[in-house]
Amino acid sequence: KNEVEQSPQNLTAQEGEFITINCSYSVGISALHWLQQHPGGGIVSLFMLSSGKKKHGRLIATINIQEKHSSLHITASHPRDSAVYICAVRSGYSGAGSYQLTFGKGTKLSVIP
Amino acid sequence: NAGVTQTPKFRVLKTGQSMTLLCAQDMNHEYMYWYRQDPGMGLRLIHYSVGEGTTAKGEVPDGYNVSRLKKQNFLLGLESAAPSQTSVYFCASRTRKGQTGVETQYFGPGTRLLVL
């Protein structure tokens, strides 16, 4: 079973700061997802990546397959970025015809004005 | 589109009672998933379905049953609720990768369940 570790567990930043959240996993994967869970509980998918880097607005996600590590960066952070950020890895297909995701415990980000 | 909806939003049960959680999606997605989220733990997969009429066990299936009689609905049943099933339950759905090349999972808003 893949072990997914996120760091830090909690992060407080001042508005405008550059933020980095890290994710490491123990077994080789085929893809990695970054998700955002809002304070109200809703979960949205931010990125899925299997190599390199992806950018969406102020969010940048990178992955190093050899080192089994991914980072999520937020540039010019804003209070509305306050949320829990969750890393999830896909470890291949199960016998029933679909892959399964293994989730990290999440990083709680608070951005202070 | 409503996306993924879950019913109910919140429920309190007594130990031994039964209930069914309903997940509905209007995106014509083939795959549907039920997860539970507990404090200090990552989301864990309970059961999933790769299409109408099919279901499969996930990581923590004990104490739960599921059914997918219609493509748009995925039901999660608790036959005899236990305090250990107190959790927040999330449903998710996605399309088959080959159709769009994208594997985004769309999550419902969650159901908060308290078992006393």
Coordinates of C-alpha atoms in Angstrom, one line a residue:
Chain A
K1 CA 0.0 0.0 0.0
N2 CA 1.3 3.4 -0.9
E3 CA 2.1 5.7 2.0
V4 CA 1.4 9.3 1.2
E5 CA 2.9 12.0 3.5
Q6 CA 2.2 15.7 3.3
S7 CA 4.2 18.5 5.0
P8 CA 3.6 20.7 6.7
Q9 CA 0.4 19.6 8.5
N10 CA -0.5 23.2 9.2
L11 CA 0.7 26.4 7.6
T12 CA 0.0 30.0 8.4
A13 CA 1.1 32.7 6.0
Q14 CA 0.7 36.4 5.5
E15 CA -1.2 37.6 2.5
G16 CA 1.1 37.9 -0.5
E17 CA 3.6 35.2 0.6
F18 CA 4.8 32.4 -1.6
I19 CA 3.6 29.1 -0.2
T20 CA 4.9 25.5 -0.8
I21 CA 3.1 22.3 0.3
N22 CA 5.0 19.0 -0.1
C23 CA 3.8 15.5 -0.8
S24 CA 5.9 12.4 -0.8
Y25 CA 4.9 8.8 -1.5
S26 CA 6.5 5.4 -1.0
V27 CA 5.6 3.4 -4.1
G28 CA 5.9 4.4 -7.8
I29 CA 2.7 5.8 -9.2
S30 CA 1.1 6.6 -12.5
A31 CA -0.4 9.9 -11.6
L32 CA -0.8 12.3 -8.7
H33 CA -3.8 14.6 -7.8
W34 CA -3.9 17.8 -5.8
L35 CA -7.3 18.6 -4.3
Q36 CA -8.6 21.6 -2.3
Q37 CA -11.1 21.2 0.5
H38 CA -12.9 24.4 1.4
P39 CA -13.7 25.4 5.0
G40 CA -17.3 24.4 4.3
G41 CA -16.1 20.9 3.4
G42 CA -16.5 20.8 -0.4
I43 CA -13.7 19.2 -2.3
V44 CA -12.5 20.3 -5.8
S45 CA -9.8 18.8 -8.0
L46 CA -7.0 21.3 -8.8
F47 CA -4.5 19.3 -10.8
M48 CA -3.7 15.8 -12.1
L49 CA -0.1 15.3 -13.2
S50 CA 2.1 12.4 -14.1
S51 CA 5.3 14.4 -15.0
G52 CA 6.8 17.8 -15.0
K53 CA 4.8 20.9 -14.0
K54 CA 1.3 22.3 -14.4
K55 CA 0.1 25.9 -13.8
H56 CA -3.3 27.3 -13.2
G57 CA -3.5 30.9 -12.3
R58 CA -1.5 31.4 -9.1
L59 CA -1.2 27.7 -8.5
I60 CA 1.7 25.6 -9.7
A61 CA 2.2 21.9 -9.2
T62 CA 5.4 20.0 -9.9
I63 CA 6.2 16.3 -9.6
N64 CA 9.5 14.4 -9.6
I65 CA 8.8 10.8 -10.4
Q66 CA 12.3 9.6 -9.5
E67 CA 12.3 11.2 -6.1
K68 CA 8.6 10.3 -5.5
H69 CA 7.8 13.8 -4.5
S70 CA 5.4 16.6 -5.6
S71 CA 5.0 20.2 -4.5
L72 CA 2.1 22.6 -4.7
H73 CA 3.0 26.3 -4.9
I74 CA 0.8 29.2 -4.4
T75 CA 2.1 32.6 -5.5
A76 CA 0.9 35.9 -4.0
S77 CA -1.3 34.1 -1.5
H78 CA -4.7 35.5 -0.5
P79 CA -7.0 34.8 2.4
R80 CA -9.4 33.1 0.0
D81 CA -6.7 30.4 -0.5
S82 CA -7.3 29.3 3.1
A83 CA -8.3 25.7 2.8
V84 CA -7.0 22.1 3.3
Y85 CA -4.9 20.9 0.4
I86 CA -4.9 17.2 -0.2
C87 CA -2.4 15.1 -2.2
A88 CA -3.6 11.8 -3.7
V89 CA -1.7 9.2 -5.7
R90 CA -2.9 6.7 -8.3
S91 CA -1.1 3.5 -8.1
G92 CA -2.4 1.6 -11.1
Y93 CA -5.6 -0.3 -12.0
S94 CA -7.4 -2.6 -9.7
G95 CA -8.9 -5.9 -10.8
A96 CA -12.3 -4.4 -11.1
G97 CA -11.4 -2.1 -13.9
S98 CA -10.6 1.2 -12.1
Y99 CA -7.7 2.8 -10.4
Q100 CA -7.9 3.6 -6.7
L101 CA -6.5 6.7 -5.1
T102 CA -4.5 6.8 -1.8
F103 CA -4.9 10.2 -0.1
G104 CA -2.6 12.2 2.2
K105 CA -4.0 13.6 5.4
G106 CA -4.0 17.1 4.0
T107 CA -2.2 20.4 4.8
K108 CA -4.3 23.1 6.4
L109 CA -3.4 26.5 5.1
S110 CA -4.5 29.8 6.7
V111 CA -3.6 33.0 5.0
I112 CA -3.9 36.1 7.2
P113 CA -4.7 39.5 5.7
Chain B
N1 CA -25.9 21.0 -14.1
A2 CA -26.1 20.2 -10.4
G3 CA -22.9 18.1 -10.6
V4 CA -22.7 15.6 -7.7
T5 CA -25.4 15.8 -5.0
Q6 CA -25.7 13.9 -1.8
T7 CA -28.7 13.2 0.4
P8 CA -29.0 13.8 3.4
K9 CA -26.5 16.5 4.4
F10 CA -26.6 15.5 8.1
R11 CA -28.0 12.5 10.0
V12 CA -27.9 11.2 13.6
L13 CA -28.4 7.5 14.1
K14 CA -28.6 5.2 17.1
T15 CA -26.4 2.1 17.2
G16 CA -28.1 -0.7 15.2
Q17 CA -30.3 1.5 13.1
S18 CA -30.0 1.4 9.3
M19 CA -29.9 4.1 6.7
T20 CA -29.1 4.7 3.0
L21 CA -27.1 7.6 1.7
L22 CA -27.9 8.7 -1.9
C23 CA -25.4 10.0 -4.4
A24 CA -26.7 11.4 -7.7
Q25 CA -24.7 12.8 -10.6
D26 CA -26.0 14.4 -13.8
M27 CA -22.8 14.3 -15.8
N28 CA -23.3 10.9 -17.3
H29 CA -20.2 9.6 -15.6
E30 CA -19.4 5.9 -15.6
Y31 CA -17.3 5.7 -12.4
M32 CA -18.7 6.5 -9.0
Y33 CA -17.0 6.3 -5.5
W34 CA -17.9 6.4 -1.9
Y35 CA -15.3 7.7 0.6
R36 CA -15.2 8.4 4.3
Q37 CA -13.2 11.2 5.9
D38 CA -12.2 10.9 9.5
P39 CA -10.1 13.4 11.6
G40 CA -6.4 12.9 11.3
M41 CA -6.8 10.5 8.4
G42 CA -6.9 10.8 4.6
L43 CA -10.0 10.0 2.6
R44 CA -10.5 6.3 2.4
L45 CA -12.4 4.4 -0.3
I46 CA -15.3 2.4 0.8
H47 CA -16.8 1.0 -2.4
Y48 CA -16.9 2.0 -6.0
S49 CA -18.6 1.3 -9.3
V50 CA -17.3 1.3 -12.8
G51 CA -20.8 1.2 -14.4
E52 CA -24.5 0.6 -14.0
G53 CA -25.1 -2.7 -12.2
T54 CA -21.5 -3.2 -11.1
T55 CA -19.8 -2.5 -7.7
A56 CA -16.5 -3.3 -6.1
K57 CA -14.9 -3.1 -2.6
G58 CA -12.5 -0.5 -1.7
E59 CA -10.1 -0.1 1.2
V60 CA -12.7 -0.1 4.1
P61 CA -15.9 -1.9 2.9
D62 CA -16.9 -3.7 6.1
G63 CA -20.3 -2.7 7.5
Y64 CA -21.4 -1.0 4.2
N65 CA -23.3 -2.2 1.1
V66 CA -23.8 -0.4 -2.2
S67 CA -26.0 -0.5 -5.2
R68 CA -25.8 1.1 -8.7
L69 CA -29.2 0.3 -10.3
K70 CA -29.2 3.4 -12.4
K71 CA -26.1 5.0 -13.9
Q72 CA -26.7 8.4 -12.2
N73 CA -27.3 7.0 -8.7
F74 CA -24.9 5.3 -6.3
L75 CA -26.4 4.2 -2.9
L76 CA -24.4 3.5 0.2
G77 CA -26.2 1.5 2.9
L78 CA -25.5 0.9 6.6
E79 CA -27.4 -2.1 7.7
S80 CA -26.6 -1.8 11.4
A81 CA -24.9 1.4 12.3
A82 CA -22.0 1.4 14.7
P83 CA -20.3 4.4 16.5
S84 CA -17.1 3.6 14.4
Q85 CA -19.1 4.7 11.3
T86 CA -19.4 8.2 12.6
S87 CA -17.7 10.1 9.8
V88 CA -18.2 12.5 6.9
Y89 CA -19.0 10.6 3.7
F90 CA -18.2 11.9 0.3
C91 CA -19.4 10.6 -3.1
A92 CA -17.4 11.3 -6.2
S93 CA -17.7 10.5 -9.9
R94 CA -15.6 10.7 -13.0
T95 CA -15.8 9.9 -16.7
R96 CA -13.9 7.2 -18.4
K97 CA -10.4 8.4 -19.2
G98 CA -10.5 7.5 -22.8
Q99 CA -13.4 9.9 -23.5
T100 CA -11.7 13.1 -22.5
G101 CA -8.2 12.1 -21.4
V102 CA -9.0 13.7 -18.1
E103 CA -9.4 11.8 -14.8
T104 CA -10.9 14.6 -12.7
Q105 CA -13.0 13.3 -9.9
Y106 CA -16.0 15.5 -9.0
F107 CA -17.0 15.4 -5.4
G108 CA -20.3 15.8 -3.7
P109 CA -20.8 18.2 -0.7
G110 CA -20.6 15.4 1.9
T111 CA -22.9 13.8 4.4
R112 CA -22.1 14.2 8.0
L113 CA -23.2 11.1 10.0
L114 CA -23.2 10.7 13.7
V115 CA -23.9 7.3 15.3
L116 CA -24.7 7.4 19.0

